Tab-separated table of C-alpha atoms in Angstrom:
chain	number	residue	atom	x	y	z
A	190	MET	CA	39.580	-11.649	-29.020
A	191	ILE	CA	37.235	-14.758	-28.276
A	192	VAL	CA	37.829	-18.392	-27.912
A	193	PRO	CA	35.630	-21.678	-27.830
A	194	THR	CA	36.687	-24.104	-25.400
A	195	MET	CA	36.238	-27.826	-23.425
A	196	SER	CA	39.370	-27.756	-21.629
A	197	PRO	CA	40.277	-25.930	-17.989
A	198	SER	CA	43.634	-26.623	-18.807
A	199	MET	CA	43.544	-24.910	-22.113
A	200	ALA	CA	41.270	-22.362	-21.003
A	201	LEU	CA	44.164	-21.514	-17.897
A	202	ALA	CA	46.919	-21.668	-20.840
A	203	VAL	CA	45.197	-19.303	-22.727
A	204	ALA	CA	44.480	-16.297	-20.597
A	205	ASP	CA	48.144	-16.215	-19.813
A	206	LYS	CA	48.939	-15.777	-22.951
A	207	VAL	CA	46.381	-13.601	-23.706
A	208	VAL	CA	47.745	-9.395	-22.807
A	209	GLY	CA	45.997	-6.872	-24.307
A	210	ALA	CA	42.902	-7.436	-25.641
A	211	ASN	CA	39.781	-8.664	-24.642
A	212	LEU	CA	39.116	-11.819	-24.424
A	213	ILE	CA	35.664	-14.130	-24.637
A	214	LEU	CA	36.080	-17.008	-23.437
A	215	VAL	CA	32.598	-19.733	-24.878
A	216	ASP	CA	32.535	-22.549	-22.074
A	217	ASN	CA	31.259	-25.493	-24.430
A	218	THR	CA	30.780	-28.129	-21.992
A	219	GLU	CA	27.686	-29.415	-20.337
A	220	THR	CA	29.608	-28.459	-16.800
A	221	GLY	CA	30.540	-25.887	-16.197
A	222	GLU	CA	34.473	-26.090	-16.129
A	223	VAL	CA	35.835	-23.189	-17.676
A	224	PHE	CA	32.769	-21.263	-16.402
A	225	HIS	CA	33.455	-22.003	-12.647
A	226	LEU	CA	37.059	-21.161	-13.009
A	227	GLY	CA	36.088	-17.602	-12.693
A	228	LEU	CA	38.129	-16.218	-15.362
A	229	PRO	CA	36.857	-12.868	-16.690
A	230	THR	CA	33.912	-13.278	-19.857
A	231	THR	CA	33.495	-16.463	-19.654
A	232	LEU	CA	30.261	-17.324	-21.678
A	233	TRP	CA	28.546	-20.876	-20.618
A	234	GLN	CA	24.848	-21.951	-21.878
A	235	GLY	CA	25.136	-25.895	-20.028
A	236	GLN	CA	25.899	-27.496	-23.712
A	237	ASN	CA	28.151	-28.501	-26.489
A	238	LEU	CA	27.510	-26.240	-28.382
A	239	GLY	CA	30.308	-26.381	-31.076
A	240	TYR	CA	33.113	-23.760	-32.573
A	241	PRO	CA	31.088	-21.645	-34.956
A	242	ALA	CA	27.999	-21.422	-32.554
A	243	GLY	CA	30.363	-20.895	-29.465
A	244	CYS	CA	31.822	-18.358	-31.947
A	245	ASN	CA	29.184	-16.605	-32.757
A	246	LEU	CA	27.699	-16.301	-29.538
A	247	GLY	CA	31.276	-15.022	-28.289
A	248	ALA	CA	31.173	-11.955	-31.657
A	249	LYS	CA	27.790	-11.148	-30.574
A	250	HIS	CA	29.093	-10.533	-26.824
A	251	ALA	CA	31.720	-8.700	-27.579
A	252	LYS	CA	30.151	-6.205	-30.297
A	253	GLU	CA	26.982	-5.731	-27.722
A	254	ILE	CA	29.835	-4.522	-25.241
A	255	PHE	CA	32.889	-3.379	-27.425
A	256	GLY	CA	30.838	-1.834	-30.450
A	257	SER	CA	33.515	-1.130	-32.227
A	258	ALA	CA	36.111	-3.453	-32.360
A	259	THR	CA	38.439	-6.613	-34.217
A	260	LEU	CA	36.799	-9.360	-33.523
A	261	VAL	CA	39.903	-12.549	-33.037
A	262	PHE	CA	38.703	-15.629	-32.817
A	263	MET	CA	40.824	-18.577	-31.747
A	264	ASN	CA	40.520	-23.024	-31.226
A	265	ASP	CA	41.919	-23.503	-27.791
A	266	ASP	CA	44.872	-25.191	-28.752
A	267	VAL	CA	46.713	-23.168	-30.269
A	268	LEU	CA	50.446	-21.731	-28.793
A	269	LEU	CA	51.148	-18.995	-29.141
A	270	GLY	CA	55.181	-16.900	-29.425
A	271	ASP	CA	55.555	-13.480	-27.997
A	272	GLY	CA	54.378	-10.221	-30.264
A	273	TRP	CA	51.236	-12.508	-32.312
A	274	LEU	CA	48.406	-10.804	-31.352
A	275	GLU	CA	49.885	-7.169	-32.813
A	276	THR	CA	51.363	-8.689	-35.341
A	277	LEU	CA	47.871	-10.572	-36.641
A	278	VAL	CA	45.401	-7.378	-36.011
A	279	ARG	CA	47.674	-4.361	-36.842
A	280	GLU	CA	46.933	-6.359	-40.525
A	281	VAL	CA	43.066	-5.913	-40.242
A	282	ASP	CA	41.098	-3.491	-42.898
A	283	SER	CA	37.526	-3.045	-43.739
A	284	GLY	CA	37.324	-6.202	-46.347
A	285	VAL	CA	40.635	-7.325	-45.401
A	286	VAL	CA	40.145	-10.514	-43.102
A	287	VAL	CA	43.965	-11.736	-41.966
A	288	GLY	CA	44.747	-14.847	-40.478
A	289	ALA	CA	47.808	-16.972	-39.521
A	290	ARG	CA	47.122	-19.776	-42.271
A	291	LEU	CA	46.056	-19.215	-46.587
A	292	VAL	CA	44.731	-21.850	-47.461
A	293	GLU	CA	45.020	-22.400	-51.493
A	294	ASP	CA	45.350	-26.178	-52.811
A	295	ASN	CA	42.379	-28.190	-51.073
A	296	TYR	CA	40.126	-30.532	-53.083
A	297	ALA	CA	38.043	-29.974	-50.455
A	298	THR	CA	36.868	-26.975	-50.922
A	299	GLU	CA	36.911	-27.040	-54.917
A	300	VAL	CA	33.395	-25.908	-56.805
A	301	ASP	CA	32.995	-26.910	-60.142
A	302	GLY	CA	36.186	-27.254	-60.633
A	303	TRP	CA	37.294	-24.456	-58.972
A	304	ILE	CA	39.356	-24.446	-55.995
A	305	LEU	CA	38.516	-21.687	-53.589
A	306	PRO	CA	40.991	-20.158	-50.935
A	307	TYR	CA	39.993	-19.810	-47.510
A	308	LEU	CA	42.060	-19.210	-43.939
A	309	GLU	CA	42.254	-21.695	-41.909
A	310	GLY	CA	39.265	-21.262	-38.177
A	311	TYR	CA	41.935	-21.943	-35.991
A	312	LEU	CA	43.084	-18.073	-35.609
A	313	TRP	CA	42.385	-15.717	-38.221
A	314	ALA	CA	40.662	-12.078	-36.937
A	315	VAL	CA	38.415	-9.519	-39.205
A	316	ASP	CA	36.854	-6.042	-39.258
A	317	ILE	CA	33.639	-5.965	-37.129
A	318	GLY	CA	32.381	-4.535	-39.999
A	319	ASP	CA	32.954	-7.231	-41.960
A	320	TRP	CA	31.341	-9.637	-39.585
A	321	LEU	CA	28.534	-8.442	-39.516
A	322	ALA	CA	29.003	-8.164	-43.689
A	323	TYR	CA	29.591	-12.150	-43.729
A	324	GLY	CA	28.925	-13.365	-40.708
A	325	PRO	CA	27.949	-15.372	-38.906
A	326	LEU	CA	29.511	-18.871	-38.736
A	327	ASP	CA	26.620	-21.338	-40.244
A	328	GLU	CA	26.048	-23.260	-37.288
A	329	ARG	CA	24.839	-26.459	-39.223
A	330	MET	CA	28.153	-27.448	-39.366
A	331	GLY	CA	27.796	-27.859	-35.954
A	332	ILE	CA	30.879	-28.767	-33.753
A	333	GLY	CA	32.736	-26.929	-36.840
A	334	TYR	CA	34.442	-27.855	-39.965
A	335	PHE	CA	33.945	-25.974	-43.770
A	336	GLU	CA	32.541	-22.286	-41.922
A	337	GLU	CA	35.542	-21.051	-42.087
A	338	ALA	CA	36.029	-21.591	-45.579
A	339	LEU	CA	31.954	-20.390	-45.837
A	340	PHE	CA	32.998	-16.805	-44.417
A	341	CYS	CA	35.769	-16.541	-46.348
A	342	ALA	CA	33.997	-18.006	-50.034
A	343	LYS	CA	31.038	-15.128	-48.797
A	344	ALA	CA	34.004	-11.989	-48.420
A	345	MET	CA	35.534	-12.889	-51.795
A	346	ASN	CA	32.089	-12.890	-52.972
A	347	ASP	CA	32.033	-9.340	-52.001
A	348	GLY	CA	35.451	-8.595	-53.177
A	349	ALA	CA	37.498	-8.854	-49.784
A	350	VAL	CA	41.295	-9.676	-48.984
A	351	LEU	CA	42.289	-12.844	-47.668
A	352	LYS	CA	45.617	-12.331	-46.111
A	353	GLN	CA	48.288	-14.750	-44.052
A	354	VAL	CA	50.073	-13.130	-41.895
A	355	ASP	CA	53.367	-14.624	-40.664
A	356	VAL	CA	52.348	-14.844	-36.562
A	357	PRO	CA	54.578	-17.113	-33.984
A	358	VAL	CA	52.151	-19.203	-32.806
A	359	ILE	CA	51.587	-23.730	-33.483
A	360	HIS	CA	48.392	-25.376	-33.778
A	361	LEU	CA	48.317	-28.463	-32.269
A	362	GLY	CA	45.087	-29.434	-33.606
A	363	GLY	CA	42.610	-33.224	-33.810
A	364	GLN	CA	41.084	-32.018	-30.725
A	365	THR	CA	37.561	-32.126	-31.799
A	366	SER	CA	38.126	-35.177	-33.910
A	367	ARG	CA	39.590	-36.978	-30.822
A	368	ASN	CA	37.368	-35.636	-28.046
A	369	VAL	CA	33.993	-35.392	-29.982
A	370	PHE	CA	34.115	-38.030	-32.702
A	371	GLY	CA	36.582	-40.670	-31.423
A	372	ASP	CA	36.880	-43.377	-34.681
A	373	TYR	CA	37.033	-41.515	-37.889
A	374	SER	CA	33.859	-43.190	-39.754
A	375	LYS	CA	31.791	-40.509	-37.609
A	376	LEU	CA	34.230	-37.385	-38.460
A	377	HIS	CA	33.888	-38.451	-42.164
A	378	ALA	CA	30.013	-38.729	-42.137
A	379	HIS	CA	30.397	-34.882	-40.109
A	380	LEU	CA	32.724	-33.726	-42.447
A	381	ASN	CA	31.284	-34.656	-45.747
A	382	LYS	CA	27.537	-32.953	-44.475
A	383	ASN	CA	29.204	-30.155	-43.711
A	384	ARG	CA	30.487	-30.288	-47.169
A	385	THR	CA	27.276	-30.389	-48.911
A	386	ILE	CA	26.554	-27.138	-47.042
A	387	TYR	CA	29.061	-25.277	-48.265
A	388	LEU	CA	28.756	-26.198	-51.679
A	389	GLU	CA	25.319	-25.242	-52.199
A	390	GLU	CA	26.241	-22.017	-49.911
A	391	VAL	CA	29.142	-21.401	-52.564
A	392	ARG	CA	26.372	-22.401	-56.060
A	393	LYS	CA	23.628	-20.313	-54.673
A	394	MET	CA	26.205	-16.638	-54.964
A	395	GLY	CA	27.481	-17.744	-58.511
A	396	ILE	CA	31.057	-19.933	-59.709
A	397	SER	CA	31.686	-17.195	-61.474
A	398	ASN	CA	32.290	-14.315	-59.194
A	399	PHE	CA	34.763	-15.600	-57.649
A	400	LEU	CA	36.709	-16.283	-61.007
């Protein structure tokens, strides 16, 4: 399970709730605040890699250490209820990408008149074989946004299925925009940049493949 984080308190909360899985924390602080907590398997690069690159680093480590596995990616601002992990991962299969929320009506992912569905990146899981086929996440997305939509588009383009799983979690949301961007104008510019990357990559695949 891979959790990029910039918050020592949230890292501790996640570590307390994750039972029965190999947890990999990716410390996205410059000062190593999470790394110096001494929690097992914390990766630190001395900078804020962003969510996509943090996930990629964690996935690379998971492949090297555990080999065949189910990869679970999660934001650190998710409140976890009992049984959430088992409920999520038992639905993962080759060609089936699962997550806590499937979005099918977001015009931000509209491409040439068609809205493409995606699993929100705050909690999702994939077989490592599918990760190797459709990943890594696009690190041009910087701090994040649209990287999960692009991954899902690649998966669907190859015939994979996106599946929402009803798991007992609550996503607080908005932490990145408040902590990193500060004001909406900077966030808006970042979203526009990432959406442009998303549209370019999906069009390269051929929109007709999704219909």
